[in-house]
Short mmCIF file of C-alpha atoms in Angstrom, two decimals:
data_model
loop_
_atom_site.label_atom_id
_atom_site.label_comp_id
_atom_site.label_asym_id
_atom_site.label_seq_id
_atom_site.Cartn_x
_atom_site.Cartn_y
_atom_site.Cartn_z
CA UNK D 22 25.99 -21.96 13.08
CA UNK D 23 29.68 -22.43 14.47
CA UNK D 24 30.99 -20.90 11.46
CA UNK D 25 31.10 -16.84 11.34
CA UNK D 26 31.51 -16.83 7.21
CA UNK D 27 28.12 -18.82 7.21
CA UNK D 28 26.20 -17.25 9.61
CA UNK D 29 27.00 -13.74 8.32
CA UNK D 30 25.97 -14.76 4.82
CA UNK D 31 22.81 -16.58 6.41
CA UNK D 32 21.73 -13.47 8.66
CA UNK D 33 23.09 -11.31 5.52
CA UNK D 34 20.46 -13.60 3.49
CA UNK D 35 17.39 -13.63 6.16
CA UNK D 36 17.98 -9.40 6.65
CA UNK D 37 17.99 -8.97 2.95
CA UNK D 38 14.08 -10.58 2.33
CA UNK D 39 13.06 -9.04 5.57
CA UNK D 40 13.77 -5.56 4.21
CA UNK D 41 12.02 -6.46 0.75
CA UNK D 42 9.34 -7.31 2.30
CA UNK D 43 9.06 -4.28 4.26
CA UNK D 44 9.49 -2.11 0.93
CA UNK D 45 7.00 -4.51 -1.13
CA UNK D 46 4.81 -3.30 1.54
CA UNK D 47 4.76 0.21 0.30
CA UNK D 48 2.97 -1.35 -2.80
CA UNK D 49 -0.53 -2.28 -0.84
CA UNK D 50 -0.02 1.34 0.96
CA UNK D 51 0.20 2.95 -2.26
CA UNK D 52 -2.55 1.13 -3.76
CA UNK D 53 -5.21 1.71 -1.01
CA UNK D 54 -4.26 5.62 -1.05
CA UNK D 55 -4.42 5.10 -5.33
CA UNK D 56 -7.53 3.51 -5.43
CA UNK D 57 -9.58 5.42 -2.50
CA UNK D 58 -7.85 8.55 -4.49
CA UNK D 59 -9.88 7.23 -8.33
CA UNK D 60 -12.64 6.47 -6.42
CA UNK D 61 -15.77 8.75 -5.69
CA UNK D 62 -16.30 10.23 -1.90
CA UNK D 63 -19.67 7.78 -1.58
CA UNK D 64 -16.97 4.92 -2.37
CA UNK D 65 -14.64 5.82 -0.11
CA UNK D 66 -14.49 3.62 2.78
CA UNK D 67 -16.00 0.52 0.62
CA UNK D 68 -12.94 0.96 -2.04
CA UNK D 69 -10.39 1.24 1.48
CA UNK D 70 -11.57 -1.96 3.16
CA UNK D 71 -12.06 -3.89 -0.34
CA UNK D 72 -8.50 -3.55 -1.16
CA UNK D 73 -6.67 -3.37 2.42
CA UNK D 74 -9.03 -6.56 3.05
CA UNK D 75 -6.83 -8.57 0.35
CA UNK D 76 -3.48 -8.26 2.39
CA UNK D 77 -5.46 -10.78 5.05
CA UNK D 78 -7.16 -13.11 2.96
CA UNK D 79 -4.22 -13.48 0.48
CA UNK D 80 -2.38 -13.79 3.50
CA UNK D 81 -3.96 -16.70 4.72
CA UNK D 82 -4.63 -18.95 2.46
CA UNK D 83 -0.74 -18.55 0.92
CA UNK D 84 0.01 -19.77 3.89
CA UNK D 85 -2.48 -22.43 3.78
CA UNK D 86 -1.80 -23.77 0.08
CA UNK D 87 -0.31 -20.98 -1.73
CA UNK D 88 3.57 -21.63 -1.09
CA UNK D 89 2.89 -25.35 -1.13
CA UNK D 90 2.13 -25.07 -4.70
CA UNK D 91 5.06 -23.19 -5.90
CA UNK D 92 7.28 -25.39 -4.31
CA UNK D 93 5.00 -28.67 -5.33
CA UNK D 94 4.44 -28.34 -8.99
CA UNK D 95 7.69 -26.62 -10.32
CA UNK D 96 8.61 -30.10 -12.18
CA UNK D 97 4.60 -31.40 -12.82
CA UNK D 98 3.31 -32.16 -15.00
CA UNK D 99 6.19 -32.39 -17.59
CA UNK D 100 9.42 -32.89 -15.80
CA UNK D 101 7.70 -35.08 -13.36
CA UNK D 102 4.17 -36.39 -12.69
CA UNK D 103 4.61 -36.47 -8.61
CA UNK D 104 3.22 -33.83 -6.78
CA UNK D 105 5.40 -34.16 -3.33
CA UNK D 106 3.20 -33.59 0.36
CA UNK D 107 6.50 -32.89 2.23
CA UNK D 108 7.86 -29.63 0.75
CA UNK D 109 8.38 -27.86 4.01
CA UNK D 110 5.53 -25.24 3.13
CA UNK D 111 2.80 -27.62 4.40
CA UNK D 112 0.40 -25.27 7.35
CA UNK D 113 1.35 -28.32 9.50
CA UNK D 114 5.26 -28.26 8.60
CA UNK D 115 7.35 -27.74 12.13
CA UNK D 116 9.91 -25.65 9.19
CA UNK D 117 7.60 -22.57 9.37
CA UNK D 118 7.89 -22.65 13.03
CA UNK D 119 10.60 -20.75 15.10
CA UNK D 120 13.52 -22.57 14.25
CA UNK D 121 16.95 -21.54 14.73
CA UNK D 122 17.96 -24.02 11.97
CA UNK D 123 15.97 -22.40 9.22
CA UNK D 124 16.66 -18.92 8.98
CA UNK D 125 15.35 -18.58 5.61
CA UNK D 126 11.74 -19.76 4.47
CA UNK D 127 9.72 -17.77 7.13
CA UNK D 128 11.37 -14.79 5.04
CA UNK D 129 11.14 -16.20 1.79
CA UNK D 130 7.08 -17.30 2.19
CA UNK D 131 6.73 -13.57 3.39
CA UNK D 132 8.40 -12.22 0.27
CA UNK D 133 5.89 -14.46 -1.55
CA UNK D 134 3.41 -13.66 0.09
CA UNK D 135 3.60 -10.29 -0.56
CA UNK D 136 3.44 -11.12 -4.29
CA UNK D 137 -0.09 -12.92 -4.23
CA UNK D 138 -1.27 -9.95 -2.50
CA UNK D 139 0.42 -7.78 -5.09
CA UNK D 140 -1.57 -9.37 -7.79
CA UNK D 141 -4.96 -9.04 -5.90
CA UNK D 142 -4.67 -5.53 -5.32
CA UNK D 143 -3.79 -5.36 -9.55
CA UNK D 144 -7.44 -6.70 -10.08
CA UNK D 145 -9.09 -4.90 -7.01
CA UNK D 146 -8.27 -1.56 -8.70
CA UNK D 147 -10.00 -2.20 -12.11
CA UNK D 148 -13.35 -3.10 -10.14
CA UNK D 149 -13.86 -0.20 -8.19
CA UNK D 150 -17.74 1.53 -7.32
CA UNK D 151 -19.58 -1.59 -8.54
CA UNK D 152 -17.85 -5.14 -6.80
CA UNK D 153 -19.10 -7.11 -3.71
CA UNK D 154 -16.31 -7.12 -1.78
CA UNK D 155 -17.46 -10.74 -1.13
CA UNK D 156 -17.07 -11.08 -4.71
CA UNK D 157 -13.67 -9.51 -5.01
CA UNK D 158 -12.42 -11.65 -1.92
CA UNK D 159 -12.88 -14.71 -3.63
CA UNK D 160 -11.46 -13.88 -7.19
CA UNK D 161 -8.52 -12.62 -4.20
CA UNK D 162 -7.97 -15.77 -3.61
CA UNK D 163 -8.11 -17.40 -6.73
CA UNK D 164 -5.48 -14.66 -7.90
CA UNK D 165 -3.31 -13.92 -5.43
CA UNK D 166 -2.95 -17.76 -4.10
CA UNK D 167 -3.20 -19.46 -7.29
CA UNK D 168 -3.28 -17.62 -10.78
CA UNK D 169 0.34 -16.59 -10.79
CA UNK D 170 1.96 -19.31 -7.92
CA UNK D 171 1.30 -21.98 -10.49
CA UNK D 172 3.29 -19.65 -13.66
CA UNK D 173 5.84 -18.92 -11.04
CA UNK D 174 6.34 -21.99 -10.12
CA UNK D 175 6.58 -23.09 -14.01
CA UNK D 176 8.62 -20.69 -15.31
CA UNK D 177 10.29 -18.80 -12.28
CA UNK D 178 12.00 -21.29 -10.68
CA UNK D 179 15.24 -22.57 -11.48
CA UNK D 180 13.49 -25.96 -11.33
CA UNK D 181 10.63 -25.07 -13.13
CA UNK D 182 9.54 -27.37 -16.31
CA UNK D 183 9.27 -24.36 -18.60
CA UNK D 184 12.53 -22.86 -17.13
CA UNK D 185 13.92 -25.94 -18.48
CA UNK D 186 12.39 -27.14 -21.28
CA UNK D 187 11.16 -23.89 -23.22
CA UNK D 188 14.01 -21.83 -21.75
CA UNK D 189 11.37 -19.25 -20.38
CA UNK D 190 13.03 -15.95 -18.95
CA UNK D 191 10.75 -13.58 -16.65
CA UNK D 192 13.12 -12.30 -14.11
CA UNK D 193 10.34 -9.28 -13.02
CA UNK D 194 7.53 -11.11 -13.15
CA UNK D 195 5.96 -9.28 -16.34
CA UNK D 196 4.23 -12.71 -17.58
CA UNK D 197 4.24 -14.56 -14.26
CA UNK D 198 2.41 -12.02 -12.17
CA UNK D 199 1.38 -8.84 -14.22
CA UNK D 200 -0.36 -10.18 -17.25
CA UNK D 201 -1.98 -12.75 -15.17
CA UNK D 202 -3.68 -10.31 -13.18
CA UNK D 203 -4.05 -8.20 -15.54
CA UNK D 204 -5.70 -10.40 -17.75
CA UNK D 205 -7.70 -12.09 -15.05
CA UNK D 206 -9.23 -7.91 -14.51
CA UNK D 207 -10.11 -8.32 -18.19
CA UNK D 208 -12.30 -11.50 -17.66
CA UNK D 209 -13.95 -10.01 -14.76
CA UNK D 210 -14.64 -6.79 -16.22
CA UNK D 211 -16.49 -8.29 -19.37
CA UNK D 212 -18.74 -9.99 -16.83
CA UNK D 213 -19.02 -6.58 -14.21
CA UNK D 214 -19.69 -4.11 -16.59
CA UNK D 215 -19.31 -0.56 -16.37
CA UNK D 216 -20.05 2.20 -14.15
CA UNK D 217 -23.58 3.54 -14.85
CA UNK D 218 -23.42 6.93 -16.91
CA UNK D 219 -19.72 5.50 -17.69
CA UNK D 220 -20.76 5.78 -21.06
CA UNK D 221 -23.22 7.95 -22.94
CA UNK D 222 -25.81 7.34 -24.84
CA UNK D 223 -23.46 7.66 -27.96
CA UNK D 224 -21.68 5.12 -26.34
CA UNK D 225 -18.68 7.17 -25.68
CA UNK D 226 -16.58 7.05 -23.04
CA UNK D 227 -17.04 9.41 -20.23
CA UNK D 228 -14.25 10.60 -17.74
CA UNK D 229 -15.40 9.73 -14.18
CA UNK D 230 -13.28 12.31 -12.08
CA UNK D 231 -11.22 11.42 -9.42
CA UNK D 232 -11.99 12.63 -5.70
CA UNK D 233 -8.59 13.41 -4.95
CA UNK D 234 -5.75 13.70 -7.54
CA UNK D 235 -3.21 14.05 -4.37
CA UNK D 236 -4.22 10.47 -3.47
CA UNK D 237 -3.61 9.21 -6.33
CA UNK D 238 -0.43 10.90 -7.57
CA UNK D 239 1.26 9.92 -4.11
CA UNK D 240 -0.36 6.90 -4.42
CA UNK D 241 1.55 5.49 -7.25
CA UNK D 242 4.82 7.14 -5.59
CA UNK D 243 4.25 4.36 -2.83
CA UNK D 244 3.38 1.98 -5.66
CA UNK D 245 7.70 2.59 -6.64
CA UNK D 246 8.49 2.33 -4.03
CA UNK D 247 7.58 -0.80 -3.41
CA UNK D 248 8.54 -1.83 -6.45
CA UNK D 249 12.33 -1.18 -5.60
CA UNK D 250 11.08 -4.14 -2.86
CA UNK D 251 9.84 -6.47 -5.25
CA UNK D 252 12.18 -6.15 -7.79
CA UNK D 253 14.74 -7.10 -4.93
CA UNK D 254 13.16 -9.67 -4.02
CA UNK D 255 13.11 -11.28 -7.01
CA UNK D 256 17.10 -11.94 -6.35
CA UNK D 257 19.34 -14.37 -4.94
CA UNK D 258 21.47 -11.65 -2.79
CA UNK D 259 24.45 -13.42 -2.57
CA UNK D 260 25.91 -16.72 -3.92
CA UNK D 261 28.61 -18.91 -4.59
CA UNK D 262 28.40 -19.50 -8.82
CA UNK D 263 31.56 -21.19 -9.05
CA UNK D 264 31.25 -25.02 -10.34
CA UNK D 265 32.31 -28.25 -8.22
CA UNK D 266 36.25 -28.00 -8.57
CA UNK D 267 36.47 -24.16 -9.50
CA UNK D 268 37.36 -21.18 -7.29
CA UNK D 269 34.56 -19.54 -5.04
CA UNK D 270 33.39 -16.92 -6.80
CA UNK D 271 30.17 -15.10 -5.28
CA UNK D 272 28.15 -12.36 -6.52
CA UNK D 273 24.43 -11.67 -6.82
CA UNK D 274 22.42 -13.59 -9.10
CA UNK D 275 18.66 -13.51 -10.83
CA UNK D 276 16.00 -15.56 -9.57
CA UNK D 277 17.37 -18.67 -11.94
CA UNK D 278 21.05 -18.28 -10.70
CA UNK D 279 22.92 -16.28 -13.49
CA UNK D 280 25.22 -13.44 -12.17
CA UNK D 281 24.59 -9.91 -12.15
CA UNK D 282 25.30 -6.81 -10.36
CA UNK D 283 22.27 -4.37 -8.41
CA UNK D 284 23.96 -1.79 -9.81
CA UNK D 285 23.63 -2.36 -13.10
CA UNK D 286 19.22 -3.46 -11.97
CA UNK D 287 19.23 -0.56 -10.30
CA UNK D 288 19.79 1.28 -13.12
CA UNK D 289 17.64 -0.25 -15.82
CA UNK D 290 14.87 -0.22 -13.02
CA UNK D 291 15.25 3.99 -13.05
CA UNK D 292 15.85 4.00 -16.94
CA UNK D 293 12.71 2.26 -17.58
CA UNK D 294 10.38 4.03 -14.56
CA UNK D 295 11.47 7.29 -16.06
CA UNK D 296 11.34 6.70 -19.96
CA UNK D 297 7.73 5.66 -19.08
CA UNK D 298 6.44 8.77 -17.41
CA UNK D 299 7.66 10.47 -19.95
CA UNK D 300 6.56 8.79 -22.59
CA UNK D 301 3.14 9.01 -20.70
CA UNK D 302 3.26 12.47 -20.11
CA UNK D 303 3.94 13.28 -24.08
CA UNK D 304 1.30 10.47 -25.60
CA UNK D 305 -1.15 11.49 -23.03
CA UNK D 306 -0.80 15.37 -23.77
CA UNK D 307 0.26 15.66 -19.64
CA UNK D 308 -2.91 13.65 -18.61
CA UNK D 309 -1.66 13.68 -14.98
CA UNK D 310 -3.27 9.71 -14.32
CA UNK D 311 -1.35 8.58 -17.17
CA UNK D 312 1.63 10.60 -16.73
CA UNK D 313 2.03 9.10 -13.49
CA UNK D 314 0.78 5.54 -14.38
CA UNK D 315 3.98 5.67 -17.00
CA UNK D 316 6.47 5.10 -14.43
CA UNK D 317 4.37 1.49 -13.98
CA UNK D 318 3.88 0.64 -17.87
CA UNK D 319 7.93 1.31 -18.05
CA UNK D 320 8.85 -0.79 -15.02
CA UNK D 321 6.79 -4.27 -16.41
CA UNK D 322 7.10 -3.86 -20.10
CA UNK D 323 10.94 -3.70 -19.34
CA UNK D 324 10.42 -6.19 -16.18
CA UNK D 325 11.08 -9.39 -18.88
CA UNK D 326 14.90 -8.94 -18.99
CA UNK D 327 15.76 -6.31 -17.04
CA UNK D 328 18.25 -8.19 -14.91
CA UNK D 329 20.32 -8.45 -17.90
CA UNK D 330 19.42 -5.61 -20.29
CA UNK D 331 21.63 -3.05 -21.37
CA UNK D 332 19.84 0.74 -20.10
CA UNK D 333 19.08 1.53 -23.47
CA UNK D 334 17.29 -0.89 -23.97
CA UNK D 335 15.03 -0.87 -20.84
CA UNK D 336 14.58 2.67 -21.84
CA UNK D 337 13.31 1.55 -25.52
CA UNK D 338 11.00 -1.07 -24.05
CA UNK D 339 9.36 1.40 -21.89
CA UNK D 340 8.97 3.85 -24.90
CA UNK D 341 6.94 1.00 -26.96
CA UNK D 342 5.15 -0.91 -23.70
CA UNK D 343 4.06 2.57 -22.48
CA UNK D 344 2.85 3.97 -26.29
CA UNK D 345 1.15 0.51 -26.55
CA UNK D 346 -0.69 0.92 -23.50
CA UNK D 347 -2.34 4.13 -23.94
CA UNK D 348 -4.06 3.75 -27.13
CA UNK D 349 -4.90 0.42 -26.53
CA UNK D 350 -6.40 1.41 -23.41
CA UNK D 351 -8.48 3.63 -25.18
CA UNK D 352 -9.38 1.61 -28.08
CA UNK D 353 -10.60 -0.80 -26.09
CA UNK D 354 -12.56 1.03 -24.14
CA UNK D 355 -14.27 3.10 -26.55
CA UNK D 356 -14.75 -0.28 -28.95
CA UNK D 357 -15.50 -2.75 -26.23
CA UNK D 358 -17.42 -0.58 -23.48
CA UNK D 359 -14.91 -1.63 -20.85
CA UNK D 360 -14.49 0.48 -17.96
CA UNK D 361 -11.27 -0.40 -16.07
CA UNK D 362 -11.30 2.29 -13.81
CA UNK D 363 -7.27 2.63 -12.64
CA UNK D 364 -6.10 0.99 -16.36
CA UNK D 365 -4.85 -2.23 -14.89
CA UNK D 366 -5.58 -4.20 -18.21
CA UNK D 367 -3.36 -2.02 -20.21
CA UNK D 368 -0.75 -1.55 -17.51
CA UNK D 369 -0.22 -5.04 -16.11
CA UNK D 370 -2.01 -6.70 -18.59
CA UNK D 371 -1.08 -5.86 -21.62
CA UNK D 372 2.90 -4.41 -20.81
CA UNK D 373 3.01 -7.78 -18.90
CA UNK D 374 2.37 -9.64 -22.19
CA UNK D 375 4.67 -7.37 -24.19
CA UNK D 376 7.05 -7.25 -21.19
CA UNK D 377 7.48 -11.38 -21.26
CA UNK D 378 7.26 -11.75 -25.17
CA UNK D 379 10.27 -8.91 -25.45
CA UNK D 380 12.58 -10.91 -23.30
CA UNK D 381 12.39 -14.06 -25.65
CA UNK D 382 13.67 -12.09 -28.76
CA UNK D 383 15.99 -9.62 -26.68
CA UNK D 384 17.65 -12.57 -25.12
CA UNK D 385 17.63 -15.18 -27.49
CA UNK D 386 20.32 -17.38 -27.01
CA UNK D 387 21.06 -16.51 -23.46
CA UNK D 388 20.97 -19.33 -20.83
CA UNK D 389 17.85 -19.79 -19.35
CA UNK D 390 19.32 -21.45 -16.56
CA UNK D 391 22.77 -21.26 -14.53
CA UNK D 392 23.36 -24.21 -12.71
CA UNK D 393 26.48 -23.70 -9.63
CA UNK D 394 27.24 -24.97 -6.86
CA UNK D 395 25.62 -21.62 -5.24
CA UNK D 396 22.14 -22.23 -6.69
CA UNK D 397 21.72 -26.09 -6.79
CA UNK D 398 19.55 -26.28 -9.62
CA UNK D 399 19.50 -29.89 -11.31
CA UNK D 400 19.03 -29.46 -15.33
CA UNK D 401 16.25 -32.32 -16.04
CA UNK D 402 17.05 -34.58 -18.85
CA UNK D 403 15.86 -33.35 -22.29
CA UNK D 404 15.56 -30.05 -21.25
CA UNK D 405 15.59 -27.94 -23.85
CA UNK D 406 13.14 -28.13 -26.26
CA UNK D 407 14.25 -25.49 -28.51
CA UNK D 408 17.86 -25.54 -28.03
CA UNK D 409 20.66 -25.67 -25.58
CA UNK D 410 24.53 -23.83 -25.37
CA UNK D 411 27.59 -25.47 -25.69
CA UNK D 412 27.24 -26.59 -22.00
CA UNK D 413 24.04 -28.51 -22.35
CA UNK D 414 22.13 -25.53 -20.80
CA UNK D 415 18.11 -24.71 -22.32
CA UNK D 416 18.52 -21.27 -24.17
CA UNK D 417 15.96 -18.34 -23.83
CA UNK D 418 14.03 -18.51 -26.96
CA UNK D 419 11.24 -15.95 -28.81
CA UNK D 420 9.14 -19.18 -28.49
CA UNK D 421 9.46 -20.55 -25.63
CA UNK D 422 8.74 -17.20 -24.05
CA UNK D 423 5.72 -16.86 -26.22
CA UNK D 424 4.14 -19.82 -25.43
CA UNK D 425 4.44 -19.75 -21.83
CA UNK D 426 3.10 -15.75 -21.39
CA UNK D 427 0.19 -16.97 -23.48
CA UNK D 428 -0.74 -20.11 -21.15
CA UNK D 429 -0.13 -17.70 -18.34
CA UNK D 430 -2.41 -14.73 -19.25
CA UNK D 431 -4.97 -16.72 -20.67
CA UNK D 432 -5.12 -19.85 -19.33
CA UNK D 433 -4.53 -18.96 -15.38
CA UNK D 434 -5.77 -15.19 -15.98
CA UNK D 435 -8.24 -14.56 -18.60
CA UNK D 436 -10.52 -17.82 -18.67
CA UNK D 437 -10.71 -18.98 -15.00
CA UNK D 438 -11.25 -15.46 -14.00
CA UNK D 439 -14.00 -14.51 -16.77
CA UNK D 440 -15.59 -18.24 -15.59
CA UNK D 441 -15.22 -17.85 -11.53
CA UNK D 442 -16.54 -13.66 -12.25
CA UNK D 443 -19.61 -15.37 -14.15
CA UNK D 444 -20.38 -17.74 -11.81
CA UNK D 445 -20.30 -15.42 -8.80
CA UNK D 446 -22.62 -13.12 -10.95
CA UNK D 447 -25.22 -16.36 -11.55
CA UNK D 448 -24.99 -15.98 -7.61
CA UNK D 449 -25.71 -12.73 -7.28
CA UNK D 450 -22.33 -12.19 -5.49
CA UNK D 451 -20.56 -10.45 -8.09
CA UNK D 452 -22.52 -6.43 -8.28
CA UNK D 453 -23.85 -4.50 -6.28
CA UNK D 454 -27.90 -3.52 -6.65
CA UNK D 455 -27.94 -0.10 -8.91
CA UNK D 456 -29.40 1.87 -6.03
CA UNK D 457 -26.90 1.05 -3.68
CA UNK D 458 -24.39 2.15 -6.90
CA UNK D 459 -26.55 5.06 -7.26
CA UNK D 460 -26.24 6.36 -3.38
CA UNK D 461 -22.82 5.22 -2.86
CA UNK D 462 -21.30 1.68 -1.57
CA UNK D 463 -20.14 3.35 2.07
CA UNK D 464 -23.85 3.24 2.70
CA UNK D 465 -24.93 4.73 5.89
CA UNK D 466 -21.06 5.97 6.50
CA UNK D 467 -20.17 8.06 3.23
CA UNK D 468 -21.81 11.55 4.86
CA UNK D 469 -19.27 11.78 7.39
CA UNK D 470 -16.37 10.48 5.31
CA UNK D 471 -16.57 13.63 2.87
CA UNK D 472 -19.29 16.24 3.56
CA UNK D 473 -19.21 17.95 0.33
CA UNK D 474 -18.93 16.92 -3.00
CA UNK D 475 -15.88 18.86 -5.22
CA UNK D 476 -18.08 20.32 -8.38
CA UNK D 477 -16.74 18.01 -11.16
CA UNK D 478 -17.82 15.12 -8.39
CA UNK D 479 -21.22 16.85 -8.23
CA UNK D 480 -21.79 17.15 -11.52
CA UNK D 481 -21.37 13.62 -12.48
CA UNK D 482 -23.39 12.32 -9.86
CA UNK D 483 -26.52 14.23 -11.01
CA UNK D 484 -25.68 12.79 -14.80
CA UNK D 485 -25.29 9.24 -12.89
CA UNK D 486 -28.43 9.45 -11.14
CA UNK D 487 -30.85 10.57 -13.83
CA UNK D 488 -29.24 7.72 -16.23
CA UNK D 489 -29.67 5.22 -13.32
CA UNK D 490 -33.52 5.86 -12.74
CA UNK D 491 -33.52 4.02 -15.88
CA UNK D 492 -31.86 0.78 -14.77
CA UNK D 493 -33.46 0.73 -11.45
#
């Protein structure tokens, strides 16, 4: 680079994603310590490596197919029918070597990366005490390298068909990533089944303590903040918006080019993590999991829009998504005998949902896209289904949002994942065997990981072994 104005905005531009992905880091931290915190002392080490064991096989194959196919299939199969072989992200590409000439998509597949691992984790939570981690590592991949690349690359890309034809708008992800995984935990759940002595022989719901309440409260701490990583991430930090002709003019922009300021992010991000907790903490009566889980339900039922949202409003979102979560959580549970251990259904499933639909009717009339000479994004002819601005631009619409959240939870979460868990059950690949359930999936390791049992802990693990005598 022989010009000091580019290469400070190009090592200004590599720095920025290395730092995200350093935060967005903090997420897996915070759910390993989360999960191993839910789960029982004879789970211990088998809930540990199960999750931490995502970060490496999410890992690899994004880097064998997984950024291929965001870059690949943002225009297919609407825009375009051609799926192109020479998008730079290929294993064999010489552009994810060293190269002093690209100092940006080594950073960028990492931030990406860190996304698809994101989403495992969301499903590895909900299984806990019960999945093969064989089991798990496949769905992994299926959801981390697939399930929400293909939405992203859809509807969160400035090229993407439903970007530019339905005007979609999911700037955080809540309908790309969360209810994807979210409603991918749903279809695996249905096939897992509960926990034995879950339930009782009324049928109602049992509460399974946790081991350690420390874990899990500093847990989810991590879990934000990461979050402040991912939601970073999801920005272009610094561009020129101006059109051919015009003035420079560079500022920050969302992930499909239109201007805005961290500042004002930055604040609907704390609005939105804070409304929720305490929304959670008053619905919940100061149930400390839910209290804390609050600050999550807030951040993705606002995620939709939050890059343009006023604070109030990210506040009012989290208010509803987090109210909406709890009692359906519970409902469901107690109706449908579905034990999702950490909540992930409710939290990134169903706030993801509510999250993506909420942007279509808060933004209507916005511009989906913003086109500049900063962000290079082409507007494909007839774009815009259901309406464009003055300038020829696709609008965000109530529909077009709705429509797209809907393919993306159930047709890339919900069915493939309640199909691929059913099929690794035919195998035998999906539970474990009762008794090993019953003694505790550490197996010959889980005496010296935690000696004694807490008495809650005790307790339930006489009530779980008399009830599993019966399944055994």
């Amino acid at each position: 680079m022989t010009d000091q104005a580019t290469a400070m905005l190009t090592v200004f531009t590599e720095f920025y994603f290395f730092l995200c992905i350093v935060l967005m880091f903090f997420i897996h931290i915070g759910f390993c310590m989360y999960e191993v915190g839910v789960a029982r002392t004879k789970n211990v080490q088998h809930t540990l490596l199960k999750n931490a064991m995502a970060i490496p096989v999410v890992g690899i194959t994004f880097f064998l197919f997984g950024m291929w196919l965001y870059i690949a299939l943002q225009g297919w199969p609407v825009a375009t029918t051609e799926v192109s072989f020479s998008t730079g992200f290929e294993p064999w590409s010489d552009k994810l070597a060293p190269n002093i000439a690209d100092r940006i998509s080594g950073v960028f597949w990492g931030a990406f990366a860190l996304f698809g691992m994101t989403a495992a984790s969301i499903v590895s939570g909900s299984i806990i005490e019960r999945a093969k981690t064989t089991g798990f590592l496949l769905i992994a991949i299926y959801v981390g390298s697939v399930a929400w690349v293909i939405p992203a690359a859809w509807g969160w890309a400035g090229n993407g068909w439903m970007v530019q034809y339905l005007g979609f708008h999911d700037q955080y992800c809540s309908g790309v990533l969360h209810s994807v995984s979210g409603f991918a935990a749903l279809g695996i759940l249905i096939n897992l089944g509960p926990r034995i002595g879950k339930f009782g022989p009324d049928g109602a719901p049992r509460e399974i303590p946790a081991h350690n309440p420390w874990m899990v409260t500093i847990g989810l701490f991590m879990i934000y903040v990461g979050f402040f990583g991912f939601y970073a991430a999801c920005h272009i930090p610094l561009a020129n918006i101006a059109a051919d002709g015009q003035p420079a003019y560079w500022t920050a922009t969302n992930i499909y080019g239109f201007p805005i300021t961290l500042s004002g992010v930055v604040m609907n991000f704390l609005m939105s993590l804070i409304v929720g907790m305490m929304t959670a903490y008053l619905v919940s009566g100061g149930n400390a999991f839910w209290t804390f889980s609050g600050g999550l339900t807030g951040l993705i039922s606002a995620g939709g829009g939050n890059d343009l949202y006023h604070p109030a409003i990210a506040a009012g979102l989290a208010v509803v998504g987090t109210t909406m979560a709890y009692y359906l959580h519970n409902w469901v549970e107690k109706t449908f005998k579905l034990d999702d251990a950490v909540g992930a259904v409710a939290v990134h499933g169903y706030c993801g949902v509510f999250g993506a639909v909420a942007a279509g009717f808060l933004l209507w009339g916005y511009p989906a896209i913003y086109p500049s000479a900063g962000t290079l994004v082409a507007v494909s002819e007839g774009a815009g289904w259901f309406g464009v601005n003055a300038e020829g631009l696709p609008i965000i619409t109530p529909w077009g949002n709705i429509i797209a959240t809907l393919v993306f939870a159930i047709g890339f979460g919900f069915i493939p994942a309640y199909i691929l868990s059913g099929i690794l059950k035919m195998f035998g690949l999906l539970r474990v065997n009762p008794k090993v359930e019953l003694t505790g999936l550490d197996g010959e390791v889980q005496g010296s990981t935690y000696p004694n049992l807490s008495g809650a802990e005790a307790a339930f693990e006489k009530l779980q072994l008399n009830e599993g005598r019966a399944k055994i």
